Coordinates of N, CA and C in Angstrom, one line a residue:
X27 N -4.7 -6.6 -6.2 CA -4.1 -5.7 -7.1 C -4.7 -4.3 -6.9
X28 N -3.8 -3.3 -6.6 CA -4.3 -1.9 -6.3 C -4.7 -1.2 -7.6
X29 N -5.4 -0.1 -7.5 CA -5.5 0.8 -8.6 C -4.2 1.7 -8.5
X30 N -3.8 2.1 -9.7 CA -2.5 2.8 -9.7 C -2.8 4.3 -9.9
X31 N -2.1 5.1 -9.1 CA -2.2 6.6 -9.1 C -1.0 7.2 -9.8
X32 N -1.3 8.0 -10.8 CA -0.2 8.7 -11.5 C 0.0 10.1 -10.9
X33 N 1.2 10.4 -10.5 CA 1.5 11.6 -9.8 C 2.6 12.4 -10.5
X34 N 2.4 13.6 -10.8 CA 3.5 14.5 -11.4 C 4.0 15.4 -10.4
X35 N 5.3 15.3 -10.1 CA 5.9 16.1 -9.1 C 6.8 17.2 -9.8
X36 N 6.6 18.5 -9.4 CA 7.3 19.6 -9.9 C 8.2 20.1 -8.8
X37 N 9.5 20.0 -9.0 CA 10.5 20.4 -8.0 C 11.1 21.7 -8.3
X38 N 11.4 22.5 -7.2 CA 12.1 23.8 -7.3 C 13.1 23.9 -6.3
X39 N 14.2 24.6 -6.6 CA 15.3 24.8 -5.6 C 16.5 25.5 -6.3
X40 N 17.6 25.6 -5.6 CA 18.7 26.2 -6.2 C 19.4 25.1 -7.1
X41 N 20.2 25.6 -8.0 CA 20.8 24.7 -9.1 C 21.5 23.5 -8.5
X42 N 22.3 23.8 -7.4 CA 23.1 22.7 -6.8 C 22.2 21.6 -6.2
X43 N 21.1 22.0 -5.5 CA 20.3 21.0 -4.8 C 19.4 20.2 -5.8
X44 N 18.9 20.9 -6.8 CA 18.1 20.2 -7.9 C 19.0 19.2 -8.6
X45 N 20.2 19.6 -8.9 CA 21.1 18.7 -9.6 C 21.4 17.5 -8.8
X46 N 21.6 17.7 -7.5 CA 21.9 16.5 -6.6 C 20.7 15.6 -6.5
X47 N 19.5 16.2 -6.4 CA 18.3 15.4 -6.3 C 18.1 14.6 -7.5
X48 N 18.2 15.2 -8.7 CA 17.9 14.5 -9.9 C 19.1 13.5 -10.2
X49 N 20.3 13.8 -9.9 CA 21.4 12.8 -10.1 C 21.1 11.6 -9.2
X50 N 20.6 11.8 -8.0 CA 20.3 10.8 -7.0 C 19.2 9.9 -7.6
X51 N 18.1 10.5 -8.0 CA 17.0 9.7 -8.5 C 17.3 8.9 -9.8
X52 N 18.0 9.6 -10.7 CA 18.4 8.9 -11.9 C 19.3 7.7 -11.6
X53 N 20.3 7.9 -10.7 CA 21.2 6.8 -10.4 C 20.4 5.6 -9.7
X54 N 19.5 6.0 -8.8 CA 18.7 4.9 -8.1 C 18.0 4.0 -9.0
X55 N 17.4 4.5 -10.1 CA 16.6 3.7 -10.9 C 17.3 3.4 -12.3
X56 N 18.6 3.6 -12.3 CA 19.3 3.3 -13.6 C 19.2 1.9 -14.0
X57 N 18.9 1.6 -15.2 CA 18.9 0.3 -15.8 C 20.2 -0.4 -15.9
X58 N 21.3 0.5 -15.8 CA 22.7 0.0 -15.9 C 23.2 -0.6 -14.6
X59 N 22.5 -0.4 -13.6 CA 22.9 -1.0 -12.3 C 22.5 -2.4 -12.1
X60 N 23.3 -3.2 -11.4 CA 23.0 -4.6 -11.2 C 22.8 -4.8 -9.7
X61 N 22.8 -3.8 -8.9 CA 22.8 -4.0 -7.4 C 21.4 -3.5 -6.8
X62 N 20.4 -3.3 -7.6 CA 19.1 -2.9 -7.0 C 18.0 -3.6 -7.8
X63 N 16.9 -3.7 -7.1 CA 15.6 -4.1 -7.6 C 15.6 -5.6 -8.2
X64 N 16.6 -6.4 -7.9 CA 16.6 -7.7 -8.5 C 15.4 -8.6 -7.9
X65 N 14.9 -8.2 -6.8 CA 13.8 -8.9 -6.2 C 12.4 -8.2 -6.3
X66 N 12.5 -7.0 -6.9 CA 11.3 -6.1 -6.9 C 10.5 -6.4 -8.2
X67 N 9.1 -6.5 -8.0 CA 8.3 -6.6 -9.2 C 8.3 -5.4 -10.1
X68 N 8.8 -4.3 -9.6 CA 8.9 -3.1 -10.4 C 10.2 -2.9 -11.1
X69 N 11.1 -3.9 -10.9 CA 12.4 -3.8 -11.5 C 13.2 -2.6 -11.1
X70 N 14.1 -2.1 -11.9 CA 15.0 -1.1 -11.5 C 14.3 0.2 -11.2
X71 N 13.1 0.4 -11.7 CA 12.4 1.7 -11.6 C 11.6 1.8 -10.2
X72 N 11.7 0.8 -9.4 CA 11.0 0.7 -8.1 C 11.5 1.9 -7.2
X73 N 10.5 2.6 -6.6 CA 10.8 3.7 -5.7 C 11.6 3.2 -4.5
X74 N 11.5 2.0 -4.1 CA 12.3 1.5 -3.0 C 13.8 1.6 -3.2
X75 N 14.2 1.7 -4.5 CA 15.6 1.8 -4.7 C 16.1 3.1 -4.2
X76 N 15.3 4.2 -4.2 CA 15.7 5.5 -3.6 C 15.9 5.4 -2.1
X77 N 15.0 4.6 -1.4 CA 15.1 4.5 0.0 C 16.4 3.6 0.3
X78 N 16.6 2.6 -0.5 CA 17.8 1.8 -0.3 C 19.1 2.6 -0.4
X79 N 19.1 3.4 -1.4 CA 20.3 4.2 -1.7 C 20.5 5.3 -0.6
X80 N 19.5 5.6 0.1 CA 19.6 6.5 1.3 C 20.2 5.8 2.5
X81 N 20.3 4.4 2.4 CA 20.8 3.6 3.5 C 19.7 3.3 4.5
X82 N 18.4 3.4 4.1 CA 17.3 3.2 5.0 C 16.4 2.0 4.5
X83 N 17.0 1.1 3.7 CA 16.2 0.0 3.2 C 15.5 -0.9 4.2
X84 N 16.1 -1.0 5.4 CA 15.5 -1.9 6.4 C 14.2 -1.4 6.9
X85 N 14.0 -0.1 6.8 CA 12.7 0.5 7.2 C 11.6 0.2 6.3
X86 N 11.8 -0.2 5.1 CA 10.8 -0.6 4.2 C 10.1 -1.8 4.7
X87 N 10.9 -2.8 5.0 CA 10.4 -4.1 5.4 C 9.7 -4.0 6.8
X88 N 10.2 -3.1 7.6 CA 9.7 -2.9 9.0 C 8.5 -2.0 9.0
X89 N 8.1 -1.4 7.9 CA 6.9 -0.6 7.7 C 6.8 0.5 8.8
X90 N 7.9 1.3 8.8 CA 8.0 2.3 9.9 C 7.2 3.6 9.7
X91 N 6.5 3.7 8.6 CA 5.6 4.9 8.5 C 5.5 5.3 7.0
X92 N 4.6 6.3 6.8 CA 4.3 6.7 5.5 C 5.5 7.1 4.7
X93 N 6.5 7.7 5.3 CA 7.6 8.3 4.6 C 8.5 7.2 3.9
X94 N 8.3 5.9 4.4 CA 9.0 4.8 3.8 C 8.1 4.0 2.8
X95 N 6.9 4.5 2.6 CA 6.0 3.8 1.6 C 6.6 4.0 0.2
X96 N 6.7 3.0 -0.6 CA 7.3 3.1 -1.9 C 6.8 2.0 -2.8
X97 N 5.5 1.7 -2.7 CA 4.9 0.7 -3.6 C 4.5 1.4 -4.9
X98 N 5.5 1.4 -5.8 CA 5.3 2.0 -7.1 C 6.6 2.2 -7.8
X99 N 6.6 3.0 -8.8 CA 7.8 3.1 -9.6 C 7.8 4.5 -10.3
X100 N 9.0 4.9 -10.8 CA 9.2 6.1 -11.5 C 8.9 5.8 -13.0
X101 N 8.1 6.6 -13.6 CA 7.9 6.4 -15.1 C 8.7 7.4 -15.9
X102 N 8.9 8.6 -15.4 CA 9.6 9.6 -16.2 C 10.4 10.5 -15.3
X103 N 11.5 11.0 -15.8 CA 12.3 12.0 -15.1 C 12.7 13.1 -16.1
X104 N 12.3 14.3 -15.9 CA 12.5 15.4 -16.9 C 13.3 16.5 -16.2
X105 N 14.5 16.7 -16.7 CA 15.3 17.8 -16.3 C 14.9 19.0 -17.1
X106 N 14.6 20.1 -16.4 CA 14.2 21.3 -17.1 C 15.3 22.1 -17.7
X107 N 15.1 22.9 -18.7 CA 16.1 23.8 -19.3 C 16.5 24.8 -18.2
X108 N 15.6 25.1 -17.3 CA 16.0 25.9 -16.1 C 16.5 25.0 -15.1
X109 N 17.8 25.1 -14.7 CA 18.5 24.1 -13.8 C 17.9 24.2 -12.4
X110 N 17.0 25.1 -12.1 CA 16.5 25.2 -10.8 C 15.1 24.5 -10.7
X111 N 14.7 23.8 -11.7 CA 13.4 23.1 -11.8 C 13.6 21.7 -12.4
X112 N 12.6 20.9 -12.2 CA 12.5 19.6 -12.8 C 11.3 18.8 -12.5
X113 N 11.0 17.8 -13.2 CA 9.7 17.0 -13.0 C 10.0 15.5 -13.0
X114 N 9.3 14.8 -12.0 CA 9.4 13.4 -11.9 C 8.0 12.9 -11.8
X115 N 7.7 11.8 -12.6 CA 6.4 11.2 -12.6 C 6.4 9.8 -12.1
X116 N 5.5 9.5 -11.2 CA 5.4 8.2 -10.6 C 4.1 7.5 -10.8
X117 N 4.1 6.2 -10.6 CA 2.8 5.4 -10.5 C 2.9 4.7 -9.1
X118 N 1.9 4.9 -8.3 CA 1.9 4.3 -6.9 C 0.6 3.8 -6.6
X119 N 0.6 2.9 -5.6 CA -0.7 2.2 -5.2 C -1.6 3.1 -4.6
X120 N -2.8 3.3 -5.2 CA -4.0 3.9 -4.6 C -3.9 5.4 -4.6
X121 N -2.7 6.0 -4.2 CA -2.7 7.4 -4.0 C -1.2 7.9 -4.1
X122 N -1.0 9.2 -4.0 CA 0.3 9.8 -4.1 C 1.1 9.5 -2.9
X123 N 2.5 9.5 -3.0 CA 3.3 9.2 -1.9 C 4.4 10.3 -1.7
X124 N 4.0 11.5 -1.4 CA 4.9 12.6 -1.3 C 5.9 12.5 -0.1
X125 N 5.5 11.8 0.9 CA 6.3 11.7 2.1 C 7.7 11.1 1.8
X126 N 7.8 10.2 0.9 CA 9.1 9.7 0.5 C 10.0 10.8 0.0
X127 N 9.5 11.7 -0.9 CA 10.3 12.8 -1.4 C 10.7 13.7 -0.3
X128 N 9.8 14.0 0.7 CA 10.2 14.8 1.8 C 11.4 14.1 2.6
X129 N 11.3 12.8 2.8 CA 12.3 12.1 3.4 C 13.7 12.2 2.7
X130 N 13.7 12.1 1.4 CA 14.9 12.2 0.6 C 15.5 13.6 0.8
X131 N 14.6 14.6 0.6 CA 15.1 16.0 0.8 C 15.7 16.2 2.1
X132 N 15.1 15.7 3.2 CA 15.5 15.9 4.5 C 16.9 15.2 4.8
X133 N 16.9 13.9 4.4 CA 18.1 13.1 4.6 C 19.3 13.6 3.8
X134 N 19.1 14.2 2.7 CA 20.2 14.7 1.8 C 20.5 16.2 2.1
X135 N 19.7 16.8 3.0 CA 19.9 18.2 3.3 C 19.8 19.1 2.1
X136 N 18.8 18.9 1.3 CA 18.5 19.7 0.2 C 17.5 20.8 0.6
X137 N 18.0 21.7 1.4 CA 17.2 22.6 2.1 C 16.4 23.6 1.2
X138 N 16.9 23.8 0.0 CA 16.3 24.8 -0.9 C 15.1 24.2 -1.7
X139 N 15.0 22.8 -1.6 CA 14.1 22.1 -2.5 C 12.7 22.1 -1.9
X140 N 11.7 22.4 -2.8 CA 10.3 22.2 -2.5 C 9.6 21.6 -3.7
X141 N 8.4 21.1 -3.6 CA 7.8 20.6 -4.7 C 6.2 20.7 -4.6
X142 N 5.7 20.8 -5.8 CA 4.2 20.7 -6.0 C 3.9 19.4 -6.7
X143 N 2.6 19.0 -6.6 CA 2.3 17.7 -7.3 C 0.8 17.7 -7.7
X144 N 0.5 16.9 -8.7 CA -0.9 16.6 -9.0 C -1.0 15.1 -9.2
X145 N -2.0 14.5 -8.6 CA -2.2 13.1 -8.6 C -3.6 12.7 -9.1
X146 N -3.7 11.6 -9.9 CA -5.0 11.2 -10.4 C -5.0 9.7 -10.4
X147 N -6.1 9.2 -9.9 CA -6.4 7.7 -9.9 C -7.8 7.6 -10.4
X148 N -8.0 7.4 -11.7 CA -9.3 7.5 -12.4 C -10.3 6.4 -11.9
X149 N -9.8 5.3 -11.5 CA -10.6 4.2 -11.1 C -11.6 4.5 -9.9
X150 N -11.1 5.4 -9.0 CA -11.9 5.8 -7.8 C -12.3 7.3 -7.9
X151 N -12.0 7.9 -9.1 CA -12.3 9.3 -9.3 C -11.5 10.2 -8.3
X152 N -10.3 9.8 -8.1 CA -9.4 10.5 -7.1 C -8.5 11.5 -7.9
X153 N -8.7 12.8 -7.6 CA -7.9 13.9 -8.3 C -7.6 14.9 -7.2
X154 N -6.3 15.1 -7.0 CA -5.8 16.1 -6.0 C -4.6 16.8 -6.5
X155 N -4.3 18.0 -5.9 CA -3.1 18.7 -6.3 C -2.7 19.5 -5.0
X156 N -1.4 19.8 -5.1 CA -0.8 20.6 -4.0 C 0.3 21.5 -4.7
X157 N 0.1 22.8 -4.4 CA 1.1 23.8 -5.0 C 2.0 24.3 -3.8
X158 N 3.3 24.1 -4.0 CA 4.2 24.6 -3.0 C 4.1 26.1 -2.8
X159 N 4.3 26.6 -1.5 CA 4.2 28.0 -1.3 C 5.0 28.8 -2.3
X160 N 4.4 29.8 -2.8 CA 5.1 30.7 -3.8 C 5.0 30.2 -5.2
X161 N 4.4 29.1 -5.5 CA 4.3 28.5 -6.8 C 2.8 28.2 -7.2
X162 N 2.6 28.3 -8.5 CA 1.2 27.9 -9.0 C 1.4 26.9 -10.1
X163 N 2.1 25.8 -9.9 CA 2.4 24.9 -10.9 C 1.2 24.2 -11.5
X164 N 0.2 23.9 -10.8 CA -1.0 23.2 -11.3 C -2.2 24.1 -11.1
X165 N -2.7 24.6 -12.2 CA -3.8 25.6 -12.2 C -5.2 24.9 -12.4
X166 N -5.1 23.6 -12.8 CA -6.3 22.9 -13.1 C -7.3 22.8 -12.0
X167 N -8.6 22.9 -12.2 CA -9.6 22.9 -11.2 C -10.6 21.8 -11.4
X168 N -10.9 21.4 -12.7 CA -11.9 20.4 -13.1 C -11.3 19.5 -14.1
X169 N -11.7 18.2 -13.9 CA -11.3 17.2 -14.9 C -12.6 16.5 -15.4
X170 N -12.8 16.5 -16.7 CA -13.9 15.8 -17.3 C -13.3 14.6 -18.0
X171 N -13.6 13.4 -17.5 CA -13.1 12.1 -18.0 C -14.2 11.6 -19.0
X172 N -13.8 11.2 -20.1 CA -14.7 10.7 -21.1 C -14.3 9.3 -21.7
X173 N -15.2 8.6 -22.1 CA -15.0 7.4 -22.9 C -15.9 7.5 -24.1
X174 N -15.3 7.8 -25.3 CA -16.1 7.9 -26.5 C -16.8 6.6 -26.9
X175 N -17.8 6.7 -27.7 CA -18.6 5.5 -28.1 C -17.7 4.6 -28.9
X176 N -17.9 3.3 -28.8 CA -17.1 2.4 -29.6 C -17.4 2.5 -31.1
X177 N -18.6 3.1 -31.4 CA -18.9 3.4 -32.8 C -19.8 4.7 -32.8
X178 N -19.9 5.3 -33.9 CA -20.6 6.6 -33.9 C -19.6 7.8 -33.9
X179 N -20.1 9.0 -33.6 CA -19.4 10.2 -33.7 C -18.7 10.4 -32.3
X180 N -17.3 10.4 -32.3 CA -16.6 10.5 -31.1 C -16.2 12.0 -30.8
X181 N -16.3 12.8 -31.8 CA -15.8 14.2 -31.7 C -16.4 15.0 -30.6
X182 N -17.7 15.0 -30.4 CA -18.2 15.8 -29.2 C -17.6 15.4 -27.9
X183 N -17.3 14.1 -27.7 CA -16.7 13.6 -26.5 C -15.2 14.1 -26.4
X184 N -14.5 14.1 -27.5 CA -13.2 14.5 -27.5 C -13.1 16.0 -27.2
X185 N -14.0 16.8 -27.7 CA -14.0 18.2 -27.4 C -14.3 18.5 -25.9
X186 N -15.0 17.6 -25.3 CA -15.5 17.8 -23.9 C -14.4 17.4 -22.9
X187 N -13.7 16.3 -23.2 CA -12.8 15.7 -22.2 C -11.6 16.6 -22.0
X188 N -11.0 16.5 -20.7 CA -9.8 17.1 -20.4 C -9.8 17.9 -19.1
X189 N -8.7 18.7 -18.9 CA -8.6 19.5 -17.7 C -9.1 20.9 -18.0
X190 N -9.7 21.6 -17.0 CA -10.2 22.9 -17.1 C -9.6 23.7 -15.9
X191 N -9.2 25.0 -16.2 CA -8.7 25.8 -15.2 C -9.8 26.6 -14.4
X192 N -11.0 26.5 -15.0 CA -12.1 27.2 -14.3 C -13.4 26.4 -14.6
X193 N -14.4 26.6 -13.7 CA -15.7 25.9 -13.8 C -16.5 26.5 -15.0
X194 N -16.3 27.8 -15.3 CA -17.1 28.4 -16.3 C -16.9 27.7 -17.7
X195 N -15.6 27.4 -18.0 CA -15.3 26.8 -19.3 C -15.9 25.4 -19.3
X196 N -15.8 24.7 -18.2 CA -16.4 23.3 -18.2 C -17.9 23.4 -18.3
X197 N -18.5 24.3 -17.7 CA -20.0 24.4 -17.8 C -20.4 24.8 -19.2
X198 N -19.6 25.6 -19.9 CA -19.9 26.0 -21.3 C -19.9 24.8 -22.2
X199 N -18.8 24.0 -22.0 CA -18.7 22.8 -22.9 C -19.7 21.7 -22.6
X200 N -20.1 21.6 -21.3 CA -21.1 20.6 -20.9 C -22.5 21.1 -21.5
X201 N -22.8 22.4 -21.4 CA -24.0 22.9 -22.0 C -24.1 22.6 -23.5
X202 N -22.9 22.8 -24.2 CA -22.9 22.5 -25.6 C -23.1 21.1 -25.9
X203 N -22.5 20.2 -25.1 CA -22.7 18.8 -25.3 C -24.1 18.3 -25.1
X204 N -24.7 18.8 -24.0 CA -26.0 18.3 -23.6 C -27.2 19.2 -24.2
X205 N -26.7 20.3 -24.8 CA -27.7 21.2 -25.4 C -28.7 21.7 -24.2
X206 N -28.0 22.2 -23.1 CA -28.7 22.7 -22.0 C -28.3 24.1 -21.7
X207 N -28.8 24.7 -20.6 CA -28.5 26.0 -20.2 C -28.3 26.1 -18.7
X208 N -27.4 25.2 -18.2 CA -27.2 25.1 -16.8 C -26.2 26.2 -16.3
X209 N -26.2 26.5 -15.0 CA -25.4 27.5 -14.5 C -24.4 26.9 -13.4
X210 N -24.6 25.7 -12.9 CA -23.7 25.1 -12.0 C -23.4 23.7 -12.4
X211 N -22.2 23.3 -12.0 CA -21.7 21.9 -12.4 C -22.7 20.8 -11.9
X212 N -23.2 21.0 -10.7 CA -24.1 20.0 -10.1 C -25.4 19.9 -10.9
X213 N -25.7 20.9 -11.7 CA -26.9 20.8 -12.5 C -26.8 19.7 -13.6
X214 N -25.6 19.3 -13.9 CA -25.5 18.3 -14.9 C -25.6 16.9 -14.4
X215 N -25.6 16.7 -13.1 CA -25.6 15.3 -12.5 C -26.6 14.4 -13.2
X216 N -27.9 14.9 -13.2 CA -28.9 14.0 -13.8 C -28.7 13.7 -15.2
X217 N -28.2 14.7 -16.0 CA -28.0 14.4 -17.4 C -26.8 13.5 -17.7
X218 N -25.8 13.6 -16.8 CA -24.7 12.7 -17.0 C -25.1 11.2 -16.6
X219 N -25.9 11.1 -15.5 CA -26.3 9.8 -15.0 C -27.2 9.2 -16.1
X220 N -28.1 10.0 -16.7 CA -29.0 9.4 -17.7 C -28.2 9.0 -19.0
X221 N -27.2 9.9 -19.4 CA -26.4 9.5 -20.5 C -25.6 8.2 -20.3
X222 N -25.0 8.1 -19.2 CA -24.2 6.9 -18.9 C -25.0 5.6 -18.8
X223 N -26.2 5.8 -18.3 CA -27.1 4.6 -18.2 C -27.6 4.2 -19.6
X224 N -27.9 5.2 -20.4 CA -28.4 4.8 -21.8 C -27.3 4.2 -22.6
X225 N -26.1 4.6 -22.4 CA -25.0 4.1 -23.2 C -24.3 2.8 -22.6
X226 N -24.7 2.5 -21.4 CA -24.0 1.4 -20.7 C -24.0 0.1 -21.5
X227 N -25.1 -0.3 -22.0 CA -25.2 -1.6 -22.7 C -25.2 -1.4 -24.2
X228 N -24.9 -0.2 -24.7 CA -25.0 0.1 -26.1 C -23.6 0.3 -26.6
X229 N -23.0 1.5 -26.7 CA -21.7 1.7 -27.2 C -20.6 2.0 -26.2
X230 N -21.0 1.9 -24.9 CA -20.0 2.0 -23.8 C -19.5 3.4 -23.5
X231 N -20.2 4.4 -24.1 CA -19.7 5.8 -23.9 C -20.1 6.2 -22.4
X232 N -19.3 7.0 -21.8 CA -19.6 7.6 -20.5 C -18.8 8.8 -20.3
X233 N -19.3 9.6 -19.3 CA -18.8 10.9 -18.9 C -18.6 10.9 -17.4
X234 N -17.5 11.5 -16.9 CA -17.4 11.7 -15.4 C -16.8 13.1 -15.2
X235 N -17.3 13.9 -14.3 CA -16.9 15.2 -14.0 C -16.3 15.2 -12.6
X236 N -15.1 15.7 -12.4 CA -14.4 15.6 -11.1 C -13.8 16.9 -10.8
X237 N -14.0 17.4 -9.5 CA -13.3 18.5 -9.0 C -11.9 18.1 -8.5
X238 N -10.9 18.8 -8.9 CA -9.5 18.5 -8.4 C -9.3 19.2 -7.1
X239 N -9.3 18.4 -6.0 CA -9.2 18.9 -4.7 C -7.8 19.4 -4.4
X240 N -7.7 20.7 -3.9 CA -6.4 21.3 -3.6 C -6.1 21.1 -2.2
X241 N -4.9 20.5 -1.9 CA -4.4 20.3 -0.6 C -3.7 21.6 -0.2
X242 N -4.1 22.2 0.9 CA -3.6 23.5 1.3 C -2.4 23.4 2.3
X243 N -2.5 22.5 3.2 CA -1.5 22.4 4.3 C -0.6 21.1 4.1
X244 N 0.7 21.3 4.3 CA 1.6 20.2 4.2 C 2.5 20.2 5.5

């Protein structure tokens, strides 16, 4: 059983191409269809349905490359009020699978379409993002993952957890939580380790600090 990676894709393009892409995706995973996903464990929401609708379903079984990887499913499709934008969220095995979307864009000749994405797989502390040229869709730089105590005061943890657009804000909140005066994120390593060890067999509280790696080249 894999760990599941949640990825948010933000698409941009002209109105015609974005409409065609989202019409295609919505049709491929429609619950009203009876001709797809009958043998898939992911049911109608399986990403493989998009590859099948491209007429390339045989390539899935033949494992012809990353662009045909589709072990996962669509969880949400959001059409934006701006018809030149939209968002699709997926859950996939271990990591993001952007190659499949590039395949769809190429095969359907949606030349104006580009996309950014941010992926997270908490089990392995995997956090990455990619911003398409000319866009800054995902500004987050740091993620602080928290598990509040099963009993006791959870509010300090709640105030600490979440995404941060800069290290300075994350450092400020960590200093407030630990009552320290650190200047670098790495300075908190020993305090986090000590905190997690002390709570491991007590109330289960823990803290994890992760840098969101930005992928530059596609």
